[in-house]
Short mmCIF file of C-alpha atoms in Angstrom, two decimals:
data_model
loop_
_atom_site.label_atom_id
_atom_site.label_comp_id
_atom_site.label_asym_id
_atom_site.label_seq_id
_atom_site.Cartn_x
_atom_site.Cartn_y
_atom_site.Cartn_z
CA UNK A 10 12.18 -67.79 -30.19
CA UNK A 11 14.91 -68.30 -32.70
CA UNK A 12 14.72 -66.35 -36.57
CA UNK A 13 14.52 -67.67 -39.91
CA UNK A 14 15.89 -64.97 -41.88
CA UNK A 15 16.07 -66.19 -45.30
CA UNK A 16 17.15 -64.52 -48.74
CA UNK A 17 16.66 -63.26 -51.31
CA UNK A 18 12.84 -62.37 -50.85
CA UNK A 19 12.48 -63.49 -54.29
CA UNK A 20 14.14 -64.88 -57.56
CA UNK A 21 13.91 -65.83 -60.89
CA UNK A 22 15.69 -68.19 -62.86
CA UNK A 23 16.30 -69.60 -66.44
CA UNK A 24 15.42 -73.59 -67.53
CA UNK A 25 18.99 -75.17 -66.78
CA UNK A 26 20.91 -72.38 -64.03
CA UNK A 27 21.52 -73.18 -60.44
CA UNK A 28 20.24 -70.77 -57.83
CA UNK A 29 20.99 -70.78 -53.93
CA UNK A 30 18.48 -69.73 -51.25
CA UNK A 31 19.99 -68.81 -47.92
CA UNK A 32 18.52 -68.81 -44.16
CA UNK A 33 19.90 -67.79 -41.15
CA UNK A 34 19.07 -68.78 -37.76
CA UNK A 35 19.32 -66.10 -35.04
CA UNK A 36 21.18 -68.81 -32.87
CA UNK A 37 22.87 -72.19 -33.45
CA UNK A 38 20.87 -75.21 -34.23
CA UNK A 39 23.10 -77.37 -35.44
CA UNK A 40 21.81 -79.62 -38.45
CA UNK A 41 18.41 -79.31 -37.15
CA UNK A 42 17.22 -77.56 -40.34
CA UNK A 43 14.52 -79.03 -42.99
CA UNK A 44 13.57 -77.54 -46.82
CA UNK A 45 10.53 -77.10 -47.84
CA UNK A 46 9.04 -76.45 -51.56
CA UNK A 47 5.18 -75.05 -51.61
CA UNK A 48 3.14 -74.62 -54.94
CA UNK A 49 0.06 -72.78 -55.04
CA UNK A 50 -3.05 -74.26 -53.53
CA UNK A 51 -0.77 -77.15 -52.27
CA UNK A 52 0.56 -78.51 -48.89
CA UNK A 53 4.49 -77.92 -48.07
CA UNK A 54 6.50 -80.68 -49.53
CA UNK A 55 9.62 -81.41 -47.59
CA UNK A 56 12.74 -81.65 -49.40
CA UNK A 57 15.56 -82.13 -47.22
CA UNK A 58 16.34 -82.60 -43.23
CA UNK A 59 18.60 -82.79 -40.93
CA UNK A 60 20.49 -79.81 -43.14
CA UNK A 61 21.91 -81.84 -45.86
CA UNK A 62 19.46 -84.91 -46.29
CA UNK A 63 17.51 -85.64 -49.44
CA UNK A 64 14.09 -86.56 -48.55
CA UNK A 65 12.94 -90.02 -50.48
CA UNK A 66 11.56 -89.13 -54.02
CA UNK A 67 13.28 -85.35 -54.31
CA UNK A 68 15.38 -85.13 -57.47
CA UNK A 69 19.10 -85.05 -57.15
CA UNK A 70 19.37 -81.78 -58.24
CA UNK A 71 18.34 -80.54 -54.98
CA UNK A 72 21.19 -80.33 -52.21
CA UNK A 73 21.40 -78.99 -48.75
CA UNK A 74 24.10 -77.14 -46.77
CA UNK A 75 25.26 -76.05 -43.58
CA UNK A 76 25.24 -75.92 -39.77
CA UNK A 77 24.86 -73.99 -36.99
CA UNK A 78 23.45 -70.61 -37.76
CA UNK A 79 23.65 -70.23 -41.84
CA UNK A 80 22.67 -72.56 -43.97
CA UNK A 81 21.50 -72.98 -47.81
CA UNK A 82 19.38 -74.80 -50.55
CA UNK A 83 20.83 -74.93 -54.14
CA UNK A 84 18.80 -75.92 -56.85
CA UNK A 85 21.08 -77.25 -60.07
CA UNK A 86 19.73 -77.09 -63.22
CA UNK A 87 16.67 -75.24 -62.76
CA UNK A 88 13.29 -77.05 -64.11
CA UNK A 89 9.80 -75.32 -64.79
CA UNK A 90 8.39 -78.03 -61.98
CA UNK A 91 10.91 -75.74 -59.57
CA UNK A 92 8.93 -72.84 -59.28
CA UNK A 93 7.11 -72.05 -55.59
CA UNK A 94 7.79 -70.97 -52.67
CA UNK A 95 10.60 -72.26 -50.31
CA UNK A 96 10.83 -72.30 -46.63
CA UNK A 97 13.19 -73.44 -44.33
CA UNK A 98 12.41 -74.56 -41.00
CA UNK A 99 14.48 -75.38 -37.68
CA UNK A 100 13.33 -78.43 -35.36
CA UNK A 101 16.18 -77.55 -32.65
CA UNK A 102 14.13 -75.52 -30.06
CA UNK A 103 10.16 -75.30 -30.07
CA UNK A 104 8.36 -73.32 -31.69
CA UNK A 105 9.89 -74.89 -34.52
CA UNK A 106 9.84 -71.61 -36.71
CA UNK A 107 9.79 -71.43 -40.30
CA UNK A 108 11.95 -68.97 -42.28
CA UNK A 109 9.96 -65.88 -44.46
CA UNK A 110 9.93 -68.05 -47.87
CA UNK A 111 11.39 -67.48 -51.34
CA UNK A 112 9.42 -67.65 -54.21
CA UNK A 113 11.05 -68.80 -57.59
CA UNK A 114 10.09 -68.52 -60.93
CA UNK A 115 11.60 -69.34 -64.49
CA UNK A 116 12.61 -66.64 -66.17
CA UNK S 13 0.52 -95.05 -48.27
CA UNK S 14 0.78 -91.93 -45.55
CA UNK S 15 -2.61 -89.63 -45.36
CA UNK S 16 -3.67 -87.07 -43.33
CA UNK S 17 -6.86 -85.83 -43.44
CA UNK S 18 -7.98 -82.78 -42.28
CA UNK S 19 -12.27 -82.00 -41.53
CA UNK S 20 -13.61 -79.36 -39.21
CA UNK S 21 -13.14 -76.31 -40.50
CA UNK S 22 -15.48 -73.03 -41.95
CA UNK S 23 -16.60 -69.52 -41.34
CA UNK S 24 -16.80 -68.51 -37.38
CA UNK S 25 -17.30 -65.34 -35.69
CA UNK S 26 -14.89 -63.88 -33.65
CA UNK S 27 -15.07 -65.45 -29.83
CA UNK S 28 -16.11 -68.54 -31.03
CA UNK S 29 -14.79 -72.14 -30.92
CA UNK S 30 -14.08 -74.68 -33.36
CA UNK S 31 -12.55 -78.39 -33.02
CA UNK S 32 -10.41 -79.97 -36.18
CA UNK S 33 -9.61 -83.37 -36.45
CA UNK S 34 -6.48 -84.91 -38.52
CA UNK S 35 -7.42 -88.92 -39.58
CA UNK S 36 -3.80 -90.43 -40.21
CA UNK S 37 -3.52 -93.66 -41.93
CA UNK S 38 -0.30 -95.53 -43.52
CA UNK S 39 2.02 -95.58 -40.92
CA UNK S 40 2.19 -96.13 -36.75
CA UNK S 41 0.57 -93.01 -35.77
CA UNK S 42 0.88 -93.73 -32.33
CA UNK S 43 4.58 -94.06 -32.69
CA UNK S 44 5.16 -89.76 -33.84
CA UNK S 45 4.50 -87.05 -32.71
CA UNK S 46 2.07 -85.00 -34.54
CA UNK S 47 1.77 -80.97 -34.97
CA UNK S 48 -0.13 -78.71 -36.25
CA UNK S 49 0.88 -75.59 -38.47
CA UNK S 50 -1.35 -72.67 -40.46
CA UNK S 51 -1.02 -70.35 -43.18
CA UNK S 52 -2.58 -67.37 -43.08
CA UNK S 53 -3.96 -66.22 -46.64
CA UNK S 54 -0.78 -65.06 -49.29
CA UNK S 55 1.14 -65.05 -45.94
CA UNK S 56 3.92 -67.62 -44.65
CA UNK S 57 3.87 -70.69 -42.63
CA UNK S 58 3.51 -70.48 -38.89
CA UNK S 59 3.97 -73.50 -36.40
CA UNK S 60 1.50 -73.39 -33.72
CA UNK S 61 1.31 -76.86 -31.58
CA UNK S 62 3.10 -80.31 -31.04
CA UNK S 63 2.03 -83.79 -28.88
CA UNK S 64 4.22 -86.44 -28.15
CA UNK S 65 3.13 -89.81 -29.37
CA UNK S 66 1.91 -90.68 -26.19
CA UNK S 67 0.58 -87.54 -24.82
CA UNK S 68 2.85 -87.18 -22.17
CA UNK S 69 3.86 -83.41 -23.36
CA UNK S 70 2.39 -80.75 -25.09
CA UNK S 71 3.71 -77.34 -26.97
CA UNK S 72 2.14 -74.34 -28.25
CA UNK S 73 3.13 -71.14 -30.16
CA UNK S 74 2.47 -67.99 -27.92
CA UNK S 75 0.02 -67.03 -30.29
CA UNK S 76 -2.52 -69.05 -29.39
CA UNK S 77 -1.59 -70.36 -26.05
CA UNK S 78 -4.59 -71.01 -23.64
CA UNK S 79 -6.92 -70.49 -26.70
CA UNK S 80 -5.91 -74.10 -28.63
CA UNK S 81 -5.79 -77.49 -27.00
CA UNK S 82 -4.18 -80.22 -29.06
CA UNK S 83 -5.10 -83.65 -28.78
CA UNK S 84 -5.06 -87.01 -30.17
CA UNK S 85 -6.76 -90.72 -29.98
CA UNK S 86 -4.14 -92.79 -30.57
CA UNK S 87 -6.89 -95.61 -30.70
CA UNK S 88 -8.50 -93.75 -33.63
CA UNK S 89 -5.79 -92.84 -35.28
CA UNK S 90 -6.65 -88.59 -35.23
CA UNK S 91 -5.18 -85.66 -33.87
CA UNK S 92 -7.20 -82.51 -32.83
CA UNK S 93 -6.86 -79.26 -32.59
CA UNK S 94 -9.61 -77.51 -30.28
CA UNK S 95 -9.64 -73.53 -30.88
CA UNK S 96 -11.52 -71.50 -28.45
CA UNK S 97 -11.54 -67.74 -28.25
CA UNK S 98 -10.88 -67.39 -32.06
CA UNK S 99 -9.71 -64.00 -33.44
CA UNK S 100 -9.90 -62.38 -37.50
CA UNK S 101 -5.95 -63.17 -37.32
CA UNK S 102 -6.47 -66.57 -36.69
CA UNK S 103 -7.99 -66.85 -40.12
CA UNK S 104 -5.62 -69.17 -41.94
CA UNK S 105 -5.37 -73.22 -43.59
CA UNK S 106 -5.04 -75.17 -40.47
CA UNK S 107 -2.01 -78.36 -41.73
CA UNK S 108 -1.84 -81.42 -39.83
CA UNK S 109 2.08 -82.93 -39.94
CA UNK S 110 3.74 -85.79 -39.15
CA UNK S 111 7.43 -85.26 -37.48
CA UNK S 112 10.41 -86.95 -38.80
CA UNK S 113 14.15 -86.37 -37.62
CA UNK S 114 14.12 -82.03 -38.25
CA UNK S 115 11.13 -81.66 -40.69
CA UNK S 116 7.47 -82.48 -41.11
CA UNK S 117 7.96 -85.36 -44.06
CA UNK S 118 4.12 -85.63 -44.48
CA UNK S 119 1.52 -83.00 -44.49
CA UNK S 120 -2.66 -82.69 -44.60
CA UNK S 121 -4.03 -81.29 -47.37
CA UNK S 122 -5.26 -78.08 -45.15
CA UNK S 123 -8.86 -76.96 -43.55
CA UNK S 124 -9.70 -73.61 -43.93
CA UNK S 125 -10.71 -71.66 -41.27
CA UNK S 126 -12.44 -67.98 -41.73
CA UNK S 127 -13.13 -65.92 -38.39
CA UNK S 128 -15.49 -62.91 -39.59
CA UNK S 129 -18.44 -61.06 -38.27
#
């Protein structure tokens, strides 16, 4: 199976900043990589595919990058609706497996 | 507008079988393929089945593979997930999830599922 090692474990940030989340994949999967944001109580919300891709209705401020095995999710200008838990997941080889999550919080 | 809509799930002992169901409305359901993920409590997501749109092929995680079946009625518009066999680790909100290109763009709102003597 192919491992979603993603980091750091946990951060917080202040209203405005930019922070970056990082996963790496064990082997290549090209730009077969999705975000995902998860508040409490609530169902994953997918933010962006196919590595770089904004899904419909995600704010701009979210961006994608990367390929093959190392990849990243910056958030830019850091809003109180930001905090959760981020996962990334790949979709190149079944199971699709899911990174360890990173929880964010405003500092 | 997309919904899934998870029913079926509760408290079970250990050994014993359940059967969820996933009612999809809003889009072609018979036109994605449709998986199913769970979340163990304060833990992190794990991906445990997929079905083509049609059927023709089926994937499961190792941890569950010849307990689960996944299923669907593309005439009804649901996807199922039967779990025999069930174990205190499978404890855990069962999602229902639509694929799109390399994500799952819509998601259930979760059944809860509590194996416990």
């Amino acid at each position: 199976d192919i491992q979603m090692t993603q980091s750091p474990h946990s951060l917080s940030a202040s209203l405005g900043e930019t922070v970056s989340i990082e996963c790496l994949a064990s082997e290549g999967i090209s730009n077969y990589l999705a975000w995902y944001q998860q508040k409490p109580g609530k169902s994953p919300q997918l933010l962006i595919y196919y590595a770089r891709s904004l899904q419909d209705g995600v704010p701009s401020r979210f961006s994608g990058s990367g390929s093959g095995t190392q990849f990243s999710l910056k958030i830019s200008n850091m809003q109180p609706e930001d905090e959760g838990v981020y996962y990334c997941q790949q979709g190149y080889k079944y199971p699709n497996t899911f990174g360890t999550g990173t929880k964010l919080e405003l500092k | 507008e997309v919904q899934l809509v998870e029913s079926g799930g509760g408290l079970v002992k250990p050994g014993s079988s359940l059967k969820l169901s996933c009612v999809a409305s809003g889009f072609s359901f018979r036109s994605y393929g449709m998986h199913w993920i769970r979340q163990a409590p304060k833990k992190g997501l794990e991906w445990i089945a997929l079905i083509y749109y049609d059927s023709s092929d089926k994937y499961y995680a190792d941890s569950v593979k010849g307990r689960f079946t996944i299923s669907r009625d593309n005439s009804e518009n649901t996807l199922y997930l039967e779990m025999n066999s069930l174990r205190s680790e499978d404890t855990a909100m069962y999602y229902c999830a639509k694929f799109y290109s390399s994500g799952f763009d819509y998601w259930g709102q979760g059944v809860m599922v509590t194996v416990s003597s």
